[in-house]
């Protein structure tokens, strides 16, 4: 073209690809709307849209400037830092300081699952999906049939949406065998127990598993909160006992807390960490402590959410603040979804808590069309005047004066104690590193990735600020807010969790 002296065509002078969109902002609005859920809270997708709007509407040079300005802003902003951190945190979690890479692994070619309830079925699907045969043992045929039916239903739903083929459904179901006889576990390499959450039952089951399973088989429990050392103590192989804490729904949720008990061997830990990757989970090694890492920290948020309700905030105020922060839903919406009657027994209910009263009114959550919220036929939530009255009556009875509570206080009361609890967990050595706690919260509890996790968020807003507020709350409301020694120490040394 140069030899022929033909004019060079510059792409910048051509607008054929964008001209049609000029003067049609509705194209962009429709795209924003269609993706609102996916993009919620994230700056980068919105800025991308703005860059394309600039390409359409502005002259070339101006468009470039807009692009550079927006790009620099997100690149140097907190969301980018948080997401880069999250990326590396997830990889870091695989490294266990005292479990070297060359730790011998135990081959896992078959898995036994005890209990085909909510968790057992979902856990079984993970292994069948990875081509590992699973045997599920139940106490009653009826429970077994129900459990296997749910698994099949899940697969068939995925197939109907095109996620897997009809042949996949049969292949995977073919890898799952049901039985009522614990002896079916005698040759499996790993058993995961997912029976009722009661220590006496767990102990009974582990005594029997220990007698039946072959030497070298790993015995895992999916307990949410029970002491795994105590469970291990009834076996003659505490080195083979470990916690594999799946999250519900177990076939969907990415997080797996792997719980190391006092005697768990390094081979068992290394094997479970590797196996987690094989079944597509993000594993974090934690120690034995009530609720482990995730639920222990959640307990802080739950307690404050409940207390705030007695001080004058309505459930929808608290939920809104946490939703706007970036959580998929607030604690009260979550309760409604899960069902307020989990653990509630009608015969024993004496209207002693707000939950008792709501359940007594048959407001047991989304499934009954009402819980903390009222729900319409599409399960869209509305603040409920009934709930509001129940709360007001409780508050009046307790003799406290409700006060206006700011959004800022709601957020600080719910989130700062979580950061503080994370610091206590680190202090006690129940998590290896601060970033592991963040991996737990991002992948198990919907902490927004653009805020990095509770510990990273603490670093980002500044630990001195967190400490100062904790001290203030401690003075006003007592020991639930007692700052952790580690938090005090870090602030005194001008350090962050990331510097540990
Ligand atoms: N549901 C959750 O969100 C969740 C999350 C994480 C961990 N967990 C833990 O997982 C475990 C199971 O919880 P779930 O929600 O699946 O309970 P579930 O009640 O839905 O299921 C338990 C199943 O175990 C069976 N079972 C009871 N005793 C048995 C025995 N001796 N042998 C064989 N089967 C037996 C029951 O018939 C029932 O089907 C509990 O330890 C729980 O704390 C639950």
PDB file of C-alpha atoms in Angstrom, residues 167-415:
ATOM      1  CA  UNK A 167     -26.151 -40.482  29.820  1.00  0.00           C
ATOM      2  CA  UNK A 168     -24.177 -38.547  32.457  1.00  0.00           C
ATOM      3  CA  UNK A 169     -27.161 -38.805  34.801  1.00  0.00           C
ATOM      4  CA  UNK A 170     -27.117 -42.595  34.524  1.00  0.00           C
ATOM      5  CA  UNK A 171     -23.327 -42.863  34.715  1.00  0.00           C
ATOM      6  CA  UNK A 172     -23.252 -40.814  37.893  1.00  0.00           C
ATOM      7  CA  UNK A 173     -26.211 -42.561  39.485  1.00  0.00           C
ATOM      8  CA  UNK A 174     -24.483 -45.829  38.539  1.00  0.00           C
ATOM      9  CA  UNK A 175     -21.530 -44.811  40.696  1.00  0.00           C
ATOM     10  CA  UNK A 176     -23.758 -44.399  43.768  1.00  0.00           C
ATOM     11  CA  UNK A 177     -24.855 -47.530  45.631  1.00  0.00           C
ATOM     12  CA  UNK A 178     -27.242 -47.501  48.563  1.00  0.00           C
ATOM     13  CA  UNK A 179     -27.161 -49.888  51.508  1.00  0.00           C
ATOM     14  CA  UNK A 180     -28.626 -50.332  54.981  1.00  0.00           C
ATOM     15  CA  UNK A 181     -25.628 -52.311  56.174  1.00  0.00           C
ATOM     16  CA  UNK A 182     -22.584 -50.592  57.638  1.00  0.00           C
ATOM     17  CA  UNK A 183     -20.529 -53.619  56.530  1.00  0.00           C
ATOM     18  CA  UNK A 184     -20.765 -52.125  53.030  1.00  0.00           C
ATOM     19  CA  UNK A 185     -17.951 -49.802  54.157  1.00  0.00           C
ATOM     20  CA  UNK A 186     -15.457 -52.538  54.911  1.00  0.00           C
ATOM     21  CA  UNK A 187     -13.366 -51.943  51.773  1.00  0.00           C
ATOM     22  CA  UNK A 188     -13.783 -48.199  51.165  1.00  0.00           C
ATOM     23  CA  UNK A 189     -10.799 -45.843  51.418  1.00  0.00           C
ATOM     24  CA  UNK A 190     -12.688 -42.972  53.023  1.00  0.00           C
ATOM     25  CA  UNK A 191     -15.917 -42.684  55.001  1.00  0.00           C
ATOM     26  CA  UNK A 192     -17.684 -39.354  55.491  1.00  0.00           C
ATOM     27  CA  UNK A 193     -20.232 -39.352  58.270  1.00  0.00           C
ATOM     28  CA  UNK A 194     -23.236 -37.030  57.814  1.00  0.00           C
ATOM     29  CA  UNK A 195     -25.754 -38.248  60.420  1.00  0.00           C
ATOM     30  CA  UNK A 196     -27.648 -36.176  63.003  1.00  0.00           C
ATOM     31  CA  UNK A 197     -25.639 -33.541  64.851  1.00  0.00           C
ATOM     32  CA  UNK A 198     -25.476 -35.279  68.231  1.00  0.00           C
ATOM     33  CA  UNK A 199     -22.317 -36.300  70.036  1.00  0.00           C
ATOM     34  CA  UNK A 200     -23.759 -39.578  71.363  1.00  0.00           C
ATOM     35  CA  UNK A 201     -24.795 -40.629  67.866  1.00  0.00           C
ATOM     36  CA  UNK A 202     -21.473 -39.583  66.340  1.00  0.00           C
ATOM     37  CA  UNK A 203     -19.561 -41.542  68.967  1.00  0.00           C
ATOM     38  CA  UNK A 204     -21.661 -44.635  68.453  1.00  0.00           C
ATOM     39  CA  UNK A 205     -21.211 -44.420  64.700  1.00  0.00           C
ATOM     40  CA  UNK A 206     -17.437 -43.878  64.908  1.00  0.00           C
ATOM     41  CA  UNK A 207     -17.005 -46.820  67.264  1.00  0.00           C
ATOM     42  CA  UNK A 208     -18.732 -49.014  64.722  1.00  0.00           C
ATOM     43  CA  UNK A 209     -16.916 -47.535  61.729  1.00  0.00           C
ATOM     44  CA  UNK A 210     -13.605 -48.117  63.472  1.00  0.00           C
ATOM     45  CA  UNK A 211     -14.477 -51.780  63.902  1.00  0.00           C
ATOM     46  CA  UNK A 212     -15.662 -52.272  60.338  1.00  0.00           C
ATOM     47  CA  UNK A 213     -13.412 -50.143  58.105  1.00  0.00           C
ATOM     48  CA  UNK A 214     -10.124 -51.541  56.848  1.00  0.00           C
ATOM     49  CA  UNK A 215      -6.859 -50.384  58.406  1.00  0.00           C
ATOM     50  CA  UNK A 216      -5.675 -47.171  56.761  1.00  0.00           C
ATOM     51  CA  UNK A 217      -9.176 -46.006  55.788  1.00  0.00           C
ATOM     52  CA  UNK A 218      -9.862 -42.355  56.619  1.00  0.00           C
ATOM     53  CA  UNK A 219     -12.822 -41.658  58.912  1.00  0.00           C
ATOM     54  CA  UNK A 220     -14.207 -38.167  58.347  1.00  0.00           C
ATOM     55  CA  UNK A 221     -17.055 -36.287  59.968  1.00  0.00           C
ATOM     56  CA  UNK A 222     -19.149 -33.536  58.433  1.00  0.00           C
ATOM     57  CA  UNK A 223     -20.104 -32.144  61.847  1.00  0.00           C
ATOM     58  CA  UNK A 224     -20.811 -28.394  61.873  1.00  0.00           C
ATOM     59  CA  UNK A 225     -19.676 -27.736  65.393  1.00  0.00           C
ATOM     60  CA  UNK A 226     -18.970 -30.834  67.488  1.00  0.00           C
ATOM     61  CA  UNK A 227     -15.530 -31.500  68.936  1.00  0.00           C
ATOM     62  CA  UNK A 228     -13.710 -33.799  66.531  1.00  0.00           C
ATOM     63  CA  UNK A 229     -11.078 -34.768  69.103  1.00  0.00           C
ATOM     64  CA  UNK A 230     -13.865 -36.166  71.219  1.00  0.00           C
ATOM     65  CA  UNK A 231     -15.271 -38.061  68.247  1.00  0.00           C
ATOM     66  CA  UNK A 232     -11.787 -39.392  67.386  1.00  0.00           C
ATOM     67  CA  UNK A 233     -11.248 -40.533  70.965  1.00  0.00           C
ATOM     68  CA  UNK A 234     -13.675 -43.441  70.598  1.00  0.00           C
ATOM     69  CA  UNK A 235     -11.627 -44.950  67.748  1.00  0.00           C
ATOM     70  CA  UNK A 236      -8.370 -46.868  67.812  1.00  0.00           C
ATOM     71  CA  UNK A 237      -7.147 -44.731  64.923  1.00  0.00           C
ATOM     72  CA  UNK A 238      -7.411 -41.061  65.879  1.00  0.00           C
ATOM     73  CA  UNK A 239      -4.688 -40.346  63.301  1.00  0.00           C
ATOM     74  CA  UNK A 240      -7.198 -41.296  60.592  1.00  0.00           C
ATOM     75  CA  UNK A 241      -9.997 -39.052  61.888  1.00  0.00           C
ATOM     76  CA  UNK A 242     -10.549 -35.652  60.278  1.00  0.00           C
ATOM     77  CA  UNK A 243     -13.330 -33.137  59.728  1.00  0.00           C
ATOM     78  CA  UNK A 244     -14.595 -32.592  56.209  1.00  0.00           C
ATOM     79  CA  UNK A 245     -17.016 -29.740  56.706  1.00  0.00           C
ATOM     80  CA  UNK A 246     -19.042 -29.315  53.525  1.00  0.00           C
ATOM     81  CA  UNK A 247     -21.442 -26.412  53.124  1.00  0.00           C
ATOM     82  CA  UNK A 248     -25.043 -26.620  52.062  1.00  0.00           C
ATOM     83  CA  UNK A 249     -25.960 -27.356  49.276  1.00  0.00           C
ATOM     84  CA  UNK A 250     -22.896 -29.614  49.310  1.00  0.00           C
ATOM     85  CA  UNK A 251     -22.974 -30.290  45.582  1.00  0.00           C
ATOM     86  CA  UNK A 252     -22.907 -26.548  44.854  1.00  0.00           C
ATOM     87  CA  UNK A 253     -20.946 -24.719  47.532  1.00  0.00           C
ATOM     88  CA  UNK A 254     -17.245 -24.429  46.763  1.00  0.00           C
ATOM     89  CA  UNK A 255     -15.885 -24.266  50.275  1.00  0.00           C
ATOM     90  CA  UNK A 256     -14.606 -27.251  52.210  1.00  0.00           C
ATOM     91  CA  UNK A 257     -13.278 -26.645  55.723  1.00  0.00           C
ATOM     92  CA  UNK A 258     -10.853 -29.459  56.443  1.00  0.00           C
ATOM     93  CA  UNK A 259     -10.597 -29.795  60.185  1.00  0.00           C
ATOM     94  CA  UNK A 260      -7.382 -31.043  61.700  1.00  0.00           C
ATOM     95  CA  UNK A 261      -7.834 -32.723  65.061  1.00  0.00           C
ATOM     96  CA  UNK A 262      -5.050 -33.260  67.637  1.00  0.00           C
ATOM     97  CA  UNK A 263      -3.945 -36.586  66.213  1.00  0.00           C
ATOM     98  CA  UNK A 264      -4.830 -36.292  62.519  1.00  0.00           C
ATOM     99  CA  UNK A 265      -1.842 -37.531  60.490  1.00  0.00           C
ATOM    100  CA  UNK A 266      -0.096 -35.458  57.858  1.00  0.00           C
ATOM    101  CA  UNK A 267      -0.882 -38.078  55.212  1.00  0.00           C
ATOM    102  CA  UNK A 268      -4.582 -37.847  56.009  1.00  0.00           C
ATOM    103  CA  UNK A 269      -4.445 -34.046  55.781  1.00  0.00           C
ATOM    104  CA  UNK A 270      -2.478 -34.069  52.522  1.00  0.00           C
ATOM    105  CA  UNK A 271      -4.830 -36.676  51.038  1.00  0.00           C
ATOM    106  CA  UNK A 272      -7.930 -34.657  51.921  1.00  0.00           C
ATOM    107  CA  UNK A 273      -6.450 -31.419  50.596  1.00  0.00           C
ATOM    108  CA  UNK A 274      -5.669 -33.149  47.290  1.00  0.00           C
ATOM    109  CA  UNK A 275      -9.031 -34.876  47.157  1.00  0.00           C
ATOM    110  CA  UNK A 276     -10.792 -31.545  47.679  1.00  0.00           C
ATOM    111  CA  UNK A 277      -9.204 -30.221  44.515  1.00  0.00           C
ATOM    112  CA  UNK A 278     -10.166 -33.357  42.633  1.00  0.00           C
ATOM    113  CA  UNK A 279     -13.829 -32.824  43.486  1.00  0.00           C
ATOM    114  CA  UNK A 280     -13.665 -29.121  42.624  1.00  0.00           C
ATOM    115  CA  UNK A 281     -13.684 -27.703  46.139  1.00  0.00           C
ATOM    116  CA  UNK A 282     -11.687 -24.867  47.617  1.00  0.00           C
ATOM    117  CA  UNK A 283     -10.173 -26.316  50.774  1.00  0.00           C
ATOM    118  CA  UNK A 284      -9.025 -24.488  53.869  1.00  0.00           C
ATOM    119  CA  UNK A 285      -7.339 -26.280  56.755  1.00  0.00           C
ATOM    120  CA  UNK A 286      -8.679 -25.182  60.148  1.00  0.00           C
ATOM    121  CA  UNK A 287      -8.436 -26.355  63.740  1.00  0.00           C
ATOM    122  CA  UNK A 288     -10.965 -27.774  66.182  1.00  0.00           C
ATOM    123  CA  UNK A 289     -12.909 -24.900  67.751  1.00  0.00           C
ATOM    124  CA  UNK A 290     -16.670 -24.458  68.206  1.00  0.00           C
ATOM    125  CA  UNK A 291     -18.123 -23.770  64.752  1.00  0.00           C
ATOM    126  CA  UNK A 292     -14.643 -24.039  63.226  1.00  0.00           C
ATOM    127  CA  UNK A 293     -13.609 -20.877  61.407  1.00  0.00           C
ATOM    128  CA  UNK A 294     -16.648 -19.985  59.331  1.00  0.00           C
ATOM    129  CA  UNK A 295     -19.498 -20.570  61.758  1.00  0.00           C
ATOM    130  CA  UNK A 296     -17.532 -19.236  64.712  1.00  0.00           C
ATOM    131  CA  UNK A 297     -17.161 -15.896  62.943  1.00  0.00           C
ATOM    132  CA  UNK A 298     -20.759 -16.050  61.713  1.00  0.00           C
ATOM    133  CA  UNK A 299     -21.854 -16.359  65.350  1.00  0.00           C
ATOM    134  CA  UNK A 300     -20.568 -12.844  65.987  1.00  0.00           C
ATOM    135  CA  UNK A 301     -22.635 -11.354  63.207  1.00  0.00           C
ATOM    136  CA  UNK A 302     -25.734 -13.315  64.201  1.00  0.00           C
ATOM    137  CA  UNK A 303     -25.505 -12.207  67.816  1.00  0.00           C
ATOM    138  CA  UNK A 304     -25.223  -8.530  66.906  1.00  0.00           C
ATOM    139  CA  UNK A 305     -28.011  -8.751  64.326  1.00  0.00           C
ATOM    140  CA  UNK A 306     -30.301 -10.147  67.031  1.00  0.00           C
ATOM    141  CA  UNK A 307     -29.238  -7.542  69.589  1.00  0.00           C
ATOM    142  CA  UNK A 308     -29.714  -4.676  67.165  1.00  0.00           C
ATOM    143  CA  UNK A 309     -33.285  -5.833  66.652  1.00  0.00           C
ATOM    144  CA  UNK A 310     -33.918  -5.376  70.374  1.00  0.00           C
ATOM    145  CA  UNK A 311     -32.363  -1.927  70.339  1.00  0.00           C
ATOM    146  CA  UNK A 312     -34.586  -0.500  67.621  1.00  0.00           C
ATOM    147  CA  UNK A 313     -33.412  -1.697  64.206  1.00  0.00           C
ATOM    148  CA  UNK A 314     -35.870  -3.717  62.139  1.00  0.00           C
ATOM    149  CA  UNK A 315     -34.746  -6.937  60.415  1.00  0.00           C
ATOM    150  CA  UNK A 316     -35.077  -5.264  56.999  1.00  0.00           C
ATOM    151  CA  UNK A 317     -32.849  -2.370  58.093  1.00  0.00           C
ATOM    152  CA  UNK A 318     -30.132  -4.779  59.178  1.00  0.00           C
ATOM    153  CA  UNK A 319     -30.525  -6.927  56.068  1.00  0.00           C
ATOM    154  CA  UNK A 320     -30.405  -3.902  53.775  1.00  0.00           C
ATOM    155  CA  UNK A 321     -27.140  -2.659  55.252  1.00  0.00           C
ATOM    156  CA  UNK A 322     -25.488  -6.059  54.898  1.00  0.00           C
ATOM    157  CA  UNK A 323     -26.907  -6.554  51.403  1.00  0.00           C
ATOM    158  CA  UNK A 324     -25.611  -3.157  50.324  1.00  0.00           C
ATOM    159  CA  UNK A 325     -22.245  -4.060  51.784  1.00  0.00           C
ATOM    160  CA  UNK A 326     -22.255  -6.893  49.254  1.00  0.00           C
ATOM    161  CA  UNK A 327     -23.576 -10.014  50.987  1.00  0.00           C
ATOM    162  CA  UNK A 328     -26.045 -12.004  48.878  1.00  0.00           C
ATOM    163  CA  UNK A 329     -28.623 -11.559  51.645  1.00  0.00           C
ATOM    164  CA  UNK A 330     -28.876 -10.428  55.247  1.00  0.00           C
ATOM    165  CA  UNK A 331     -29.247 -12.714  58.278  1.00  0.00           C
ATOM    166  CA  UNK A 332     -33.030 -12.405  58.552  1.00  0.00           C
ATOM    167  CA  UNK A 333     -33.686 -13.066  54.871  1.00  0.00           C
ATOM    168  CA  UNK A 334     -31.321 -16.006  55.296  1.00  0.00           C
ATOM    169  CA  UNK A 335     -33.335 -17.342  58.261  1.00  0.00           C
ATOM    170  CA  UNK A 336     -36.530 -17.049  56.256  1.00  0.00           C
ATOM    171  CA  UNK A 337     -34.940 -18.978  53.411  1.00  0.00           C
ATOM    172  CA  UNK A 338     -33.571 -21.733  55.649  1.00  0.00           C
ATOM    173  CA  UNK A 339     -36.790 -21.913  57.713  1.00  0.00           C
ATOM    174  CA  UNK A 340     -37.240 -20.352  61.135  1.00  0.00           C
ATOM    175  CA  UNK A 341     -38.324 -23.712  62.521  1.00  0.00           C
ATOM    176  CA  UNK A 342     -34.938 -25.445  62.200  1.00  0.00           C
ATOM    177  CA  UNK A 343     -34.420 -26.717  65.717  1.00  0.00           C
ATOM    178  CA  UNK A 344     -37.798 -25.309  66.871  1.00  0.00           C
ATOM    179  CA  UNK A 345     -40.151 -27.753  68.568  1.00  0.00           C
ATOM    180  CA  UNK A 346     -43.805 -26.722  68.683  1.00  0.00           C
ATOM    181  CA  UNK A 347     -44.575 -28.559  71.916  1.00  0.00           C
ATOM    182  CA  UNK A 348     -41.716 -26.852  73.772  1.00  0.00           C
ATOM    183  CA  UNK A 349     -42.289 -23.386  72.362  1.00  0.00           C
ATOM    184  CA  UNK A 350     -43.232 -20.855  75.026  1.00  0.00           C
ATOM    185  CA  UNK A 351     -43.006 -17.622  73.099  1.00  0.00           C
ATOM    186  CA  UNK A 352     -39.718 -16.805  74.764  1.00  0.00           C
ATOM    187  CA  UNK A 353     -37.999 -15.501  71.669  1.00  0.00           C
ATOM    188  CA  UNK A 354     -39.088 -13.556  68.633  1.00  0.00           C
ATOM    189  CA  UNK A 355     -38.472 -16.659  66.600  1.00  0.00           C
ATOM    190  CA  UNK A 356     -40.733 -18.716  68.900  1.00  0.00           C
ATOM    191  CA  UNK A 357     -43.552 -16.230  68.456  1.00  0.00           C
ATOM    192  CA  UNK A 358     -43.129 -16.060  64.673  1.00  0.00           C
ATOM    193  CA  UNK A 359     -43.149 -19.857  64.441  1.00  0.00           C
ATOM    194  CA  UNK A 360     -46.188 -20.043  66.704  1.00  0.00           C
ATOM    195  CA  UNK A 361     -47.933 -17.678  64.274  1.00  0.00           C
ATOM    196  CA  UNK A 362     -46.963 -20.154  61.556  1.00  0.00           C
ATOM    197  CA  UNK A 363     -44.548 -17.611  60.138  1.00  0.00           C
ATOM    198  CA  UNK A 364     -41.891 -20.232  59.606  1.00  0.00           C
ATOM    199  CA  UNK A 365     -40.144 -18.610  56.661  1.00  0.00           C
ATOM    200  CA  UNK A 366     -40.448 -18.534  52.878  1.00  0.00           C
ATOM    201  CA  UNK A 367     -42.024 -21.974  52.794  1.00  0.00           C
ATOM    202  CA  UNK A 368     -45.059 -20.716  54.733  1.00  0.00           C
ATOM    203  CA  UNK A 369     -45.186 -17.417  52.830  1.00  0.00           C
ATOM    204  CA  UNK A 370     -44.149 -15.462  55.925  1.00  0.00           C
ATOM    205  CA  UNK A 371     -41.317 -15.279  58.424  1.00  0.00           C
ATOM    206  CA  UNK A 372     -39.505 -12.119  59.412  1.00  0.00           C
ATOM    207  CA  UNK A 373     -40.813 -10.842  56.067  1.00  0.00           C
ATOM    208  CA  UNK A 374     -44.086 -11.278  54.211  1.00  0.00           C
ATOM    209  CA  UNK A 375     -43.746 -12.996  50.837  1.00  0.00           C
ATOM    210  CA  UNK A 376     -45.880 -12.704  47.750  1.00  0.00           C
ATOM    211  CA  UNK A 377     -46.579 -15.613  45.393  1.00  0.00           C
ATOM    212  CA  UNK A 378     -43.224 -14.988  43.647  1.00  0.00           C
ATOM    213  CA  UNK A 379     -41.422 -15.116  46.960  1.00  0.00           C
ATOM    214  CA  UNK A 380     -40.633 -11.417  46.829  1.00  0.00           C
ATOM    215  CA  UNK A 381     -40.070 -10.153  50.368  1.00  0.00           C
ATOM    216  CA  UNK A 382     -41.823  -7.183  51.977  1.00  0.00           C
ATOM    217  CA  UNK A 383     -41.259  -5.792  55.486  1.00  0.00           C
ATOM    218  CA  UNK A 384     -43.964  -7.209  57.700  1.00  0.00           C
ATOM    219  CA  UNK A 385     -46.160  -5.113  60.021  1.00  0.00           C
ATOM    220  CA  UNK A 386     -46.882  -8.311  61.999  1.00  0.00           C
ATOM    221  CA  UNK A 387     -43.185  -8.947  62.650  1.00  0.00           C
ATOM    222  CA  UNK A 388     -42.674  -5.301  63.462  1.00  0.00           C
ATOM    223  CA  UNK A 389     -45.395  -5.491  66.116  1.00  0.00           C
ATOM    224  CA  UNK A 390     -43.975  -8.733  67.569  1.00  0.00           C
ATOM    225  CA  UNK A 391     -40.578  -7.061  67.905  1.00  0.00           C
ATOM    226  CA  UNK A 392     -42.044  -3.898  69.389  1.00  0.00           C
ATOM    227  CA  UNK A 393     -43.981  -5.921  71.970  1.00  0.00           C
ATOM    228  CA  UNK A 394     -40.826  -7.780  72.946  1.00  0.00           C
ATOM    229  CA  UNK A 395     -38.835  -4.611  73.275  1.00  0.00           C
ATOM    230  CA  UNK A 396     -41.581  -2.973  75.343  1.00  0.00           C
ATOM    231  CA  UNK A 397     -41.731  -6.025  77.633  1.00  0.00           C
ATOM    232  CA  UNK A 398     -37.973  -5.956  78.144  1.00  0.00           C
ATOM    233  CA  UNK A 399     -38.266  -2.364  79.327  1.00  0.00           C
ATOM    234  CA  UNK A 400     -35.704  -0.979  76.876  1.00  0.00           C
ATOM    235  CA  UNK A 401     -36.280   2.161  74.883  1.00  0.00           C
ATOM    236  CA  UNK A 402     -35.846   1.621  71.177  1.00  0.00           C
ATOM    237  CA  UNK A 403     -33.572   4.204  69.599  1.00  0.00           C
ATOM    238  CA  UNK A 404     -32.801   5.158  66.019  1.00  0.00           C
ATOM    239  CA  UNK A 405     -29.816   3.154  64.807  1.00  0.00           C
ATOM    240  CA  UNK A 406     -27.685   4.401  61.938  1.00  0.00           C
ATOM    241  CA  UNK A 407     -26.640   2.239  58.998  1.00  0.00           C
ATOM    242  CA  UNK A 408     -23.062   2.898  60.010  1.00  0.00           C
ATOM    243  CA  UNK A 409     -23.637   1.430  63.455  1.00  0.00           C
ATOM    244  CA  UNK A 410     -25.382  -1.617  62.001  1.00  0.00           C
ATOM    245  CA  UNK A 411     -22.422  -2.302  59.741  1.00  0.00           C
ATOM    246  CA  UNK A 412     -19.795  -1.720  62.405  1.00  0.00           C
ATOM    247  CA  UNK A 413     -21.642  -3.760  65.024  1.00  0.00           C
ATOM    248  CA  UNK A 414     -22.063  -6.695  62.642  1.00  0.00           C
ATOM    249  CA  UNK A 415     -18.698  -6.660  60.896  1.00  0.00           C
TER     250      UNK A 415
END
